[in-house]
Short mmCIF file of N, CA and C in Angstrom, two decimals:
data_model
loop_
_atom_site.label_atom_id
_atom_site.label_comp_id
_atom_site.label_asym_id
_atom_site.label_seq_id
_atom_site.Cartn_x
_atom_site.Cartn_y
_atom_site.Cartn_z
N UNK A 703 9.87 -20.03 6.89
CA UNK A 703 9.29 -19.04 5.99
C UNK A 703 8.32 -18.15 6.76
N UNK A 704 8.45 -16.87 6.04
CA UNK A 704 7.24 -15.81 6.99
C UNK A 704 6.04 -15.87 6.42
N UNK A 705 4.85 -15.14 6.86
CA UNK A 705 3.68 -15.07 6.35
C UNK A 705 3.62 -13.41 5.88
N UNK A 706 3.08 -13.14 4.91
CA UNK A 706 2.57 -11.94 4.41
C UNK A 706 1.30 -11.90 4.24
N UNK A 707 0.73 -10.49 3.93
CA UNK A 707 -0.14 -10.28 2.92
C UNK A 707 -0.01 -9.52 2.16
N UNK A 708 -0.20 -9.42 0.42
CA UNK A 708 0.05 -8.18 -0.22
C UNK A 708 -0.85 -7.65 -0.66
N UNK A 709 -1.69 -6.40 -1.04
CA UNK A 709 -2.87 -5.75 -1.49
C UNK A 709 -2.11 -5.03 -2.47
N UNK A 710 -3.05 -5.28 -4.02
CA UNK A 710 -2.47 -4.15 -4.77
C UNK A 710 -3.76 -3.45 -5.23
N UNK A 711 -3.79 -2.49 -5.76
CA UNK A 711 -4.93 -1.78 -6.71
C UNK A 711 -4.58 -1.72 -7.72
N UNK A 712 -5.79 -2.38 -8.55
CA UNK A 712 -5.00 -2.11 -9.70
C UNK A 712 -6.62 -0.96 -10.57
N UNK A 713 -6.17 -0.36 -12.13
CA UNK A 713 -6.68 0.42 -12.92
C UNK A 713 -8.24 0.40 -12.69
N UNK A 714 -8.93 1.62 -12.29
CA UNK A 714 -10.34 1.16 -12.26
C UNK A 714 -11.18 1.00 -14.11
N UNK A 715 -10.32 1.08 -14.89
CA UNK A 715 -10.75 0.61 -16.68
C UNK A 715 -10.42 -0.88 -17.00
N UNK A 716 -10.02 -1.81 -15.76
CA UNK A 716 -9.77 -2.91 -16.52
C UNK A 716 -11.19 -3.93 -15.98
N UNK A 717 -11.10 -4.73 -16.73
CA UNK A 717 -12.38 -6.08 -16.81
C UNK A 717 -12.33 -6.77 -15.24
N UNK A 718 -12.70 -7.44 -14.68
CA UNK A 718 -12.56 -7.95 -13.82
C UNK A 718 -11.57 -8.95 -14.01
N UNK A 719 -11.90 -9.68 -15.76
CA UNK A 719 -10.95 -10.82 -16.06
C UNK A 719 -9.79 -10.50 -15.83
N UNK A 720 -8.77 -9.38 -16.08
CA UNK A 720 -7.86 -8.95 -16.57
C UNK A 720 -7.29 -8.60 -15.02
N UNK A 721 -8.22 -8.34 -14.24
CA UNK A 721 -8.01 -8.07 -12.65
C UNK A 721 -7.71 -9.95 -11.90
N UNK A 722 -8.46 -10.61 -12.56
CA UNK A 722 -7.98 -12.25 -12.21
C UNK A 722 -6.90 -12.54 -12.27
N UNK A 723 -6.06 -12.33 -13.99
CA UNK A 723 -5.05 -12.33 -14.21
C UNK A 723 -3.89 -11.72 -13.66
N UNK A 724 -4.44 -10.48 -12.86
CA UNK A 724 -2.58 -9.96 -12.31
C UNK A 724 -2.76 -11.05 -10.94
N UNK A 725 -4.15 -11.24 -10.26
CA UNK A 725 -3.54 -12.03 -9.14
C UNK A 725 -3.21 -13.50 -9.38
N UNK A 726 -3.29 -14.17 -10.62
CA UNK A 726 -2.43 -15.50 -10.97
C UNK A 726 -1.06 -15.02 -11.48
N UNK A 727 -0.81 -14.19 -11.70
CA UNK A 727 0.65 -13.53 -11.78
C UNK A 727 1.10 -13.42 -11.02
N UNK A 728 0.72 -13.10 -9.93
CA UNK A 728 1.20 -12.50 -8.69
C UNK A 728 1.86 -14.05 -8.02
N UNK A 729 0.36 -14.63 -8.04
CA UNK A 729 0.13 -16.27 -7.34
C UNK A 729 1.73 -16.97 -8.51
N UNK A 730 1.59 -16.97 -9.24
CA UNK A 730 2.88 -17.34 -10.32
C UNK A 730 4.22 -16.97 -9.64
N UNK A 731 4.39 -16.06 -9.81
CA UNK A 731 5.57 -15.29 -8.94
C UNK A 731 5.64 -15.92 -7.16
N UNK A 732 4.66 -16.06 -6.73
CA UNK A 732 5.44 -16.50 -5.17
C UNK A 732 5.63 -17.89 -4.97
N UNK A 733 4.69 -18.80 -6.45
CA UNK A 733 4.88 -20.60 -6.71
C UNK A 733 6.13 -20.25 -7.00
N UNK A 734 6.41 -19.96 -8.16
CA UNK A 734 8.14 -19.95 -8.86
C UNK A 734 8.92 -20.14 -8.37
N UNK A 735 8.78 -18.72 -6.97
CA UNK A 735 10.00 -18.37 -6.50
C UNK A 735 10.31 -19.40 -4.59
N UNK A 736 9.20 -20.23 -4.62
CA UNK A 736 9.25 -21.24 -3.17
C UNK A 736 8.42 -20.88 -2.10
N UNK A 737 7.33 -20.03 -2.62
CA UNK A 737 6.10 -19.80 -1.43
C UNK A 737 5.26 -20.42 -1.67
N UNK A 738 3.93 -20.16 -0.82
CA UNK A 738 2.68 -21.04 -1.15
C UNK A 738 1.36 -19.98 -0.48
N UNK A 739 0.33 -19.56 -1.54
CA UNK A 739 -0.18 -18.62 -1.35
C UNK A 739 -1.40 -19.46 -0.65
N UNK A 740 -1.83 -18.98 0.35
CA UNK A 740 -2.90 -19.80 0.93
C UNK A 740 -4.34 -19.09 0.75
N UNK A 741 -4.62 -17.77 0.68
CA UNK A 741 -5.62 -17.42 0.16
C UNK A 741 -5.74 -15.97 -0.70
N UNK A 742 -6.10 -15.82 -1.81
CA UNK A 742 -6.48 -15.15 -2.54
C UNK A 742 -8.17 -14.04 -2.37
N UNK A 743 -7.63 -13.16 -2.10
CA UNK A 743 -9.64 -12.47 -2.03
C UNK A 743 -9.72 -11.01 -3.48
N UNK A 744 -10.56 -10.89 -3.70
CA UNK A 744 -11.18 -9.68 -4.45
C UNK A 744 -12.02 -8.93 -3.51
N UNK A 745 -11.72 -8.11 -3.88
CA UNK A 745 -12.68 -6.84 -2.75
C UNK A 745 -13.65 -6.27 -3.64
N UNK A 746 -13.17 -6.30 -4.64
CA UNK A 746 -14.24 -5.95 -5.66
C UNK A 746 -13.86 -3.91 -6.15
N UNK A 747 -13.98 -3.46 -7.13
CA UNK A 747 -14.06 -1.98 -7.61
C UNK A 747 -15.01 -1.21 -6.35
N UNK A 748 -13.41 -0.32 -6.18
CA UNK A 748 -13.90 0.26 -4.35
C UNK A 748 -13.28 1.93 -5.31
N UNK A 749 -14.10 2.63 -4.26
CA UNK A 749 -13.83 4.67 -4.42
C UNK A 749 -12.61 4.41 -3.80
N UNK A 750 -11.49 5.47 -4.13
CA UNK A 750 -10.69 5.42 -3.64
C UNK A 750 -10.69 6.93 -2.42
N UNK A 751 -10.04 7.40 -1.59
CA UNK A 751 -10.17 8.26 -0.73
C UNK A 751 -9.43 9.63 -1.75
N UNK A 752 -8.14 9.80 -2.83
CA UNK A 752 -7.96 10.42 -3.22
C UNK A 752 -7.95 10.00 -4.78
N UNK A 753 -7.68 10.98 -6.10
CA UNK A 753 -7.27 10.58 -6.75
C UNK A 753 -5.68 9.99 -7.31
N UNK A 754 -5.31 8.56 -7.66
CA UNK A 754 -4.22 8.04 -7.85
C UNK A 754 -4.13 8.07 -9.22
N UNK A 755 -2.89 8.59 -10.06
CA UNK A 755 -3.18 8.59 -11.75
C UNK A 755 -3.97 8.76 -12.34
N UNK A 756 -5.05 9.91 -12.15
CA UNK A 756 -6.20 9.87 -12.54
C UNK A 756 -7.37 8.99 -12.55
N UNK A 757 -7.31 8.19 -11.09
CA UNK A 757 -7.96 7.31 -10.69
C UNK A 757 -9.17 7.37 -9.97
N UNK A 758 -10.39 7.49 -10.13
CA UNK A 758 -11.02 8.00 -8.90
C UNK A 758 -11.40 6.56 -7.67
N UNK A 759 -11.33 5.56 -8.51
CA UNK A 759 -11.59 3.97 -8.28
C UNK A 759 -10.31 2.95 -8.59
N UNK A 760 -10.71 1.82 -8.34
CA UNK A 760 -9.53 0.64 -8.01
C UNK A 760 -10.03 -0.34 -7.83
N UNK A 761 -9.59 -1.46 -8.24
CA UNK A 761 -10.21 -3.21 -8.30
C UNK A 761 -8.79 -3.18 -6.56
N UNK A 762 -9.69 -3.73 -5.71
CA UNK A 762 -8.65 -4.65 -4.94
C UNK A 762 -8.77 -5.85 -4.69
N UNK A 763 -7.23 -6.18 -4.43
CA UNK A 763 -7.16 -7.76 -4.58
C UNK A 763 -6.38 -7.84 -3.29
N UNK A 764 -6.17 -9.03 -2.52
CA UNK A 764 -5.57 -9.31 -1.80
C UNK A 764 -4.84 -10.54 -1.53
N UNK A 765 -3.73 -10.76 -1.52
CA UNK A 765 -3.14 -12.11 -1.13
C UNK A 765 -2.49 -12.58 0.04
N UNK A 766 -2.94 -13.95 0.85
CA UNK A 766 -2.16 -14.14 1.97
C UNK A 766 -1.39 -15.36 1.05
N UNK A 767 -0.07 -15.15 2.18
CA UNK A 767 1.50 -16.04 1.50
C UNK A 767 2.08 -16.27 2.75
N UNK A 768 3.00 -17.72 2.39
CA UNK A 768 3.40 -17.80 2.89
C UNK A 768 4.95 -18.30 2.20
N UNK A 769 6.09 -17.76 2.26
CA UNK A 769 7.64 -17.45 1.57
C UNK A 769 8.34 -16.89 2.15
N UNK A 770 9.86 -17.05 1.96
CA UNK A 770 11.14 -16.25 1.97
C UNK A 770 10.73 -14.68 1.67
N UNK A 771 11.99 -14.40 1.95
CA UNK A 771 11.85 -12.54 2.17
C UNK A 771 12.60 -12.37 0.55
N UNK A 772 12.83 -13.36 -0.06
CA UNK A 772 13.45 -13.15 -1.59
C UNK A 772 12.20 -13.00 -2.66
N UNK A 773 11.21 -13.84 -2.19
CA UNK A 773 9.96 -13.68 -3.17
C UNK A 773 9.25 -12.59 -2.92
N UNK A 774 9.28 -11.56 -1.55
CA UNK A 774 8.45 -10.27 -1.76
C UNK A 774 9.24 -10.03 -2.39
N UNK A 775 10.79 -9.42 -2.37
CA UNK A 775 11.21 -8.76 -3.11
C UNK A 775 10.78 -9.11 -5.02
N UNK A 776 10.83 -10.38 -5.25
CA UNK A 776 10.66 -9.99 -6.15
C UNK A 776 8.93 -10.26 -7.14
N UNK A 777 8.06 -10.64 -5.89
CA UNK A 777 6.67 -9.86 -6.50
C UNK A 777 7.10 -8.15 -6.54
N UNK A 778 7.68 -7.77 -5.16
CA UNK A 778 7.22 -6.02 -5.48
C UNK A 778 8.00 -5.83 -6.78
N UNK A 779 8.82 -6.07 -6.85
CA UNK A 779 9.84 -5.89 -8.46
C UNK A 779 8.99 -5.71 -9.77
N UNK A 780 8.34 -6.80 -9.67
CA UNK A 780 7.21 -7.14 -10.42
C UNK A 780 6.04 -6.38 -10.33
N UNK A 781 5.78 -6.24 -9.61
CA UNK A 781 4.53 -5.19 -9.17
C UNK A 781 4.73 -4.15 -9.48
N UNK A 782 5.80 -3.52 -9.35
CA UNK A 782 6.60 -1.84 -9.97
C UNK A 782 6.22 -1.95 -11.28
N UNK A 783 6.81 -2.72 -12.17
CA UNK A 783 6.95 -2.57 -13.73
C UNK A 783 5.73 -2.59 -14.44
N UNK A 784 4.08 -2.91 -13.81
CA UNK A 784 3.47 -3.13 -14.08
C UNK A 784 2.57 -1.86 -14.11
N UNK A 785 2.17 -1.79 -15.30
CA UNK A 785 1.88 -0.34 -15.54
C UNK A 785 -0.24 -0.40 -15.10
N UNK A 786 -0.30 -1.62 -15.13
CA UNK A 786 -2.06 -1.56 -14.71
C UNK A 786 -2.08 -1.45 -12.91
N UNK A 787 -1.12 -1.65 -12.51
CA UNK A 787 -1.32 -1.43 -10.59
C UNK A 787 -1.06 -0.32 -10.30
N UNK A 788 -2.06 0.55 -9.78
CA UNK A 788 -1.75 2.15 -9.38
C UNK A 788 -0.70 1.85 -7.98
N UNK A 789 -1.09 0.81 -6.81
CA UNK A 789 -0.85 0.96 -5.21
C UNK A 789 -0.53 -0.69 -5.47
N UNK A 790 0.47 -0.69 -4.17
CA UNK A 790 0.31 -1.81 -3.80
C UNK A 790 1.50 -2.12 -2.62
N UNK A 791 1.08 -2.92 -1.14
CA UNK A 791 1.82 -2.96 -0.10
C UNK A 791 1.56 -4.23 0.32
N UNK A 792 2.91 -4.82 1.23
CA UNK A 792 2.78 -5.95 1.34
C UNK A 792 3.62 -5.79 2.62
N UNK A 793 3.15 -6.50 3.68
CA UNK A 793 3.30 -6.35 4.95
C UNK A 793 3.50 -8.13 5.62
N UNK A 794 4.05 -8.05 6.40
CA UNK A 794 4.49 -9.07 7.17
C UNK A 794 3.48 -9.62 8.74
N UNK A 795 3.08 -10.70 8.60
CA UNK A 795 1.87 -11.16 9.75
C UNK A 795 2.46 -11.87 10.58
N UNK A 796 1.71 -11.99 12.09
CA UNK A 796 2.40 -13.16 12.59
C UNK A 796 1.38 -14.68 12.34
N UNK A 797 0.19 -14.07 11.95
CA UNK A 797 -0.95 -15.13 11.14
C UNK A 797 -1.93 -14.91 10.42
N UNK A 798 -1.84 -15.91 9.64
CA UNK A 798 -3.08 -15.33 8.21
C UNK A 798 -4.67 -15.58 9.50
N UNK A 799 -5.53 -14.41 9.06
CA UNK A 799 -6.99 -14.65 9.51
C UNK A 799 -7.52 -15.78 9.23
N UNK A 800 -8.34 -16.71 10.15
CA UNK A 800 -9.24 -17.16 9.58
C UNK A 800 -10.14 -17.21 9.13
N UNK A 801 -10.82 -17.67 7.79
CA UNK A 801 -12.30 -17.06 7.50
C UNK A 801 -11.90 -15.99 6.49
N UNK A 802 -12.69 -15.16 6.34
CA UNK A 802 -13.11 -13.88 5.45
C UNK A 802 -11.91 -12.86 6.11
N UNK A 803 -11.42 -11.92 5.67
CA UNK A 803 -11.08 -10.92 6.13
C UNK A 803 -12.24 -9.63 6.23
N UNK A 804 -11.50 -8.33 7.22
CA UNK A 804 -11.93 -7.84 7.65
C UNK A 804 -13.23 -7.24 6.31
N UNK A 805 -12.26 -6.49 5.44
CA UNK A 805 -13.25 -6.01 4.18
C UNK A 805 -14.56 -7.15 3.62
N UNK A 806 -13.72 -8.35 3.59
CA UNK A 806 -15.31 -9.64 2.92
C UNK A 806 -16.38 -9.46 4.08
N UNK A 807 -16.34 -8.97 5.43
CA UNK A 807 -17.01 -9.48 6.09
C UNK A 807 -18.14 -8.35 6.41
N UNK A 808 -17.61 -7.22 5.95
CA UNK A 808 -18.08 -5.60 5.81
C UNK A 808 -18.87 -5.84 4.57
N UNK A 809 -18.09 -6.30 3.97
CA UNK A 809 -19.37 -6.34 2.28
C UNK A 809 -20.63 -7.35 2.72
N UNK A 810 -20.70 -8.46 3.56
CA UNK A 810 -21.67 -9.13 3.84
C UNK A 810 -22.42 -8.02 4.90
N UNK A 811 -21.81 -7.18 5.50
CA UNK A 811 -23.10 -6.53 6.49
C UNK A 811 -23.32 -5.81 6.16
N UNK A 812 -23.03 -5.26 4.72
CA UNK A 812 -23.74 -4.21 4.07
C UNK A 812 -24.63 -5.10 3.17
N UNK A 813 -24.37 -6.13 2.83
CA UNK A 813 -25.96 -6.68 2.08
C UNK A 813 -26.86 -6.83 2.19
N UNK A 814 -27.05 -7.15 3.65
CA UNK A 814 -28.45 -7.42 4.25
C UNK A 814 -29.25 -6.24 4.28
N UNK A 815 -30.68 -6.94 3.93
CA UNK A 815 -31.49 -5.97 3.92
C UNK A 815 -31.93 -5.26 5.01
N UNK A 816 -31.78 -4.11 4.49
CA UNK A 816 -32.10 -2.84 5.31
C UNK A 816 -34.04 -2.29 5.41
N UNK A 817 -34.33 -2.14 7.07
CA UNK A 817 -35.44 -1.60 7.44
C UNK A 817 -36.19 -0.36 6.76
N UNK A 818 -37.42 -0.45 6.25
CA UNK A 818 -37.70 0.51 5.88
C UNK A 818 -38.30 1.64 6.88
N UNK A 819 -38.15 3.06 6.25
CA UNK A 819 -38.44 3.66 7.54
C UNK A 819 -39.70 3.91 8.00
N UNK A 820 -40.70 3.31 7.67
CA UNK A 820 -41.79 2.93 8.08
C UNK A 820 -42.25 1.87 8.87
N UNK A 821 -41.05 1.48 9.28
CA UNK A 821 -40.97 0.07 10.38
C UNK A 821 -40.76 1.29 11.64
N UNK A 822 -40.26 2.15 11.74
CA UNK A 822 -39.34 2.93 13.16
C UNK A 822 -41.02 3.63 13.43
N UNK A 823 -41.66 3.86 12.94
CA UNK A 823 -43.26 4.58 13.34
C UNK A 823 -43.18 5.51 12.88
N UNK A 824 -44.90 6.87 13.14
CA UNK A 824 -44.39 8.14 12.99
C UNK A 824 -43.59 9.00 13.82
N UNK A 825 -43.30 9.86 12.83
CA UNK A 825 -42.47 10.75 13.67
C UNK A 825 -43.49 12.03 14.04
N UNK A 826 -43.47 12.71 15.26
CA UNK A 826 -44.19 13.85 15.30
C UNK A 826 -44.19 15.09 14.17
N UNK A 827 -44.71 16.01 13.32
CA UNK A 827 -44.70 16.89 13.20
C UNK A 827 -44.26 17.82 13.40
N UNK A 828 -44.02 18.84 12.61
CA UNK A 828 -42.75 19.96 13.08
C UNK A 828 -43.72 20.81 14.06
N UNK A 829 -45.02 21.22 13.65
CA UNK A 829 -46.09 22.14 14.31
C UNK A 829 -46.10 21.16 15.44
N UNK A 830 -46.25 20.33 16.01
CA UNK A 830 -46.27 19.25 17.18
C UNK A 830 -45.64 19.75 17.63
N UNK A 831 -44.01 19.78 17.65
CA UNK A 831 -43.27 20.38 18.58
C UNK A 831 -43.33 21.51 18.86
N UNK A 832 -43.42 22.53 18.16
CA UNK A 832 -43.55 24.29 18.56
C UNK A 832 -44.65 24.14 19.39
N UNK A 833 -45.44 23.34 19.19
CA UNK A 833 -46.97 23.54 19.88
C UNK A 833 -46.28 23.37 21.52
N UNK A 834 -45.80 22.46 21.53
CA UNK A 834 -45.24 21.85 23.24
C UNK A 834 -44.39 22.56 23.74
#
């Protein structure tokens, strides 16, 4: 069996709950069909770069799998008909990451607290410089 990962976006109007639910659907669909999903992530309601369906935003989700080339086909099948997923691509690995992926690990180095700018010192004056 190969390894994947699939990312979909789905509606930026739905609940988060309702965003749980397409990825146990999803997770449903690759048990059913003889895969075994090894990790599941949320990225959480991200801007999107353009508008998609009148979208300006998107919940992403992500799944690593591991299945036959019969069960993408028929998550994407599934994924088509589904009128709450604006995007969604699923690509072939030669290994799932370990740990966090790239995006979980970006949301942790944006949490940490940030220096205020009164830690960096003063700055000279604008008349300071003309003066010199």
């Amino acid at each position: 069996m190969a390894l994947y990962e699939h990312v979909f976006l789905a509606r930026q109007d739905l609940a988060q709950a309702q965003v749980d639910t397409l990825a146990e659907t999803a997770t449903k669909i690759i048990e059913d069909n003889g895969g075994k999903v090894v990790k599941t992530e949320t990225w959480g309601l991200r801007t999107l770069a353009y508008r998609i369906a009148k979208n300006r935003k998107a919940h992403y989700v992500m799944l690593e799998f591991d299945a036959p080339g019969a069960v993408v086909a028929e998550l994407e099948r599934q994924t088509q008909i589904n009128e709450d997923i604006v995007r969604y691509m699923t690509i072939r690995v030669d290994a799932h990451e370990a740990g966090p992926s790239a995006m979980m690990r970006k949301r942790d180095r944006d949490d940490r607290p940030r220096r205020d700018r009164d830690d960096r010192g003063e700055r000279p004056r604008r008349d300071e410089y003309e003066a010199a």
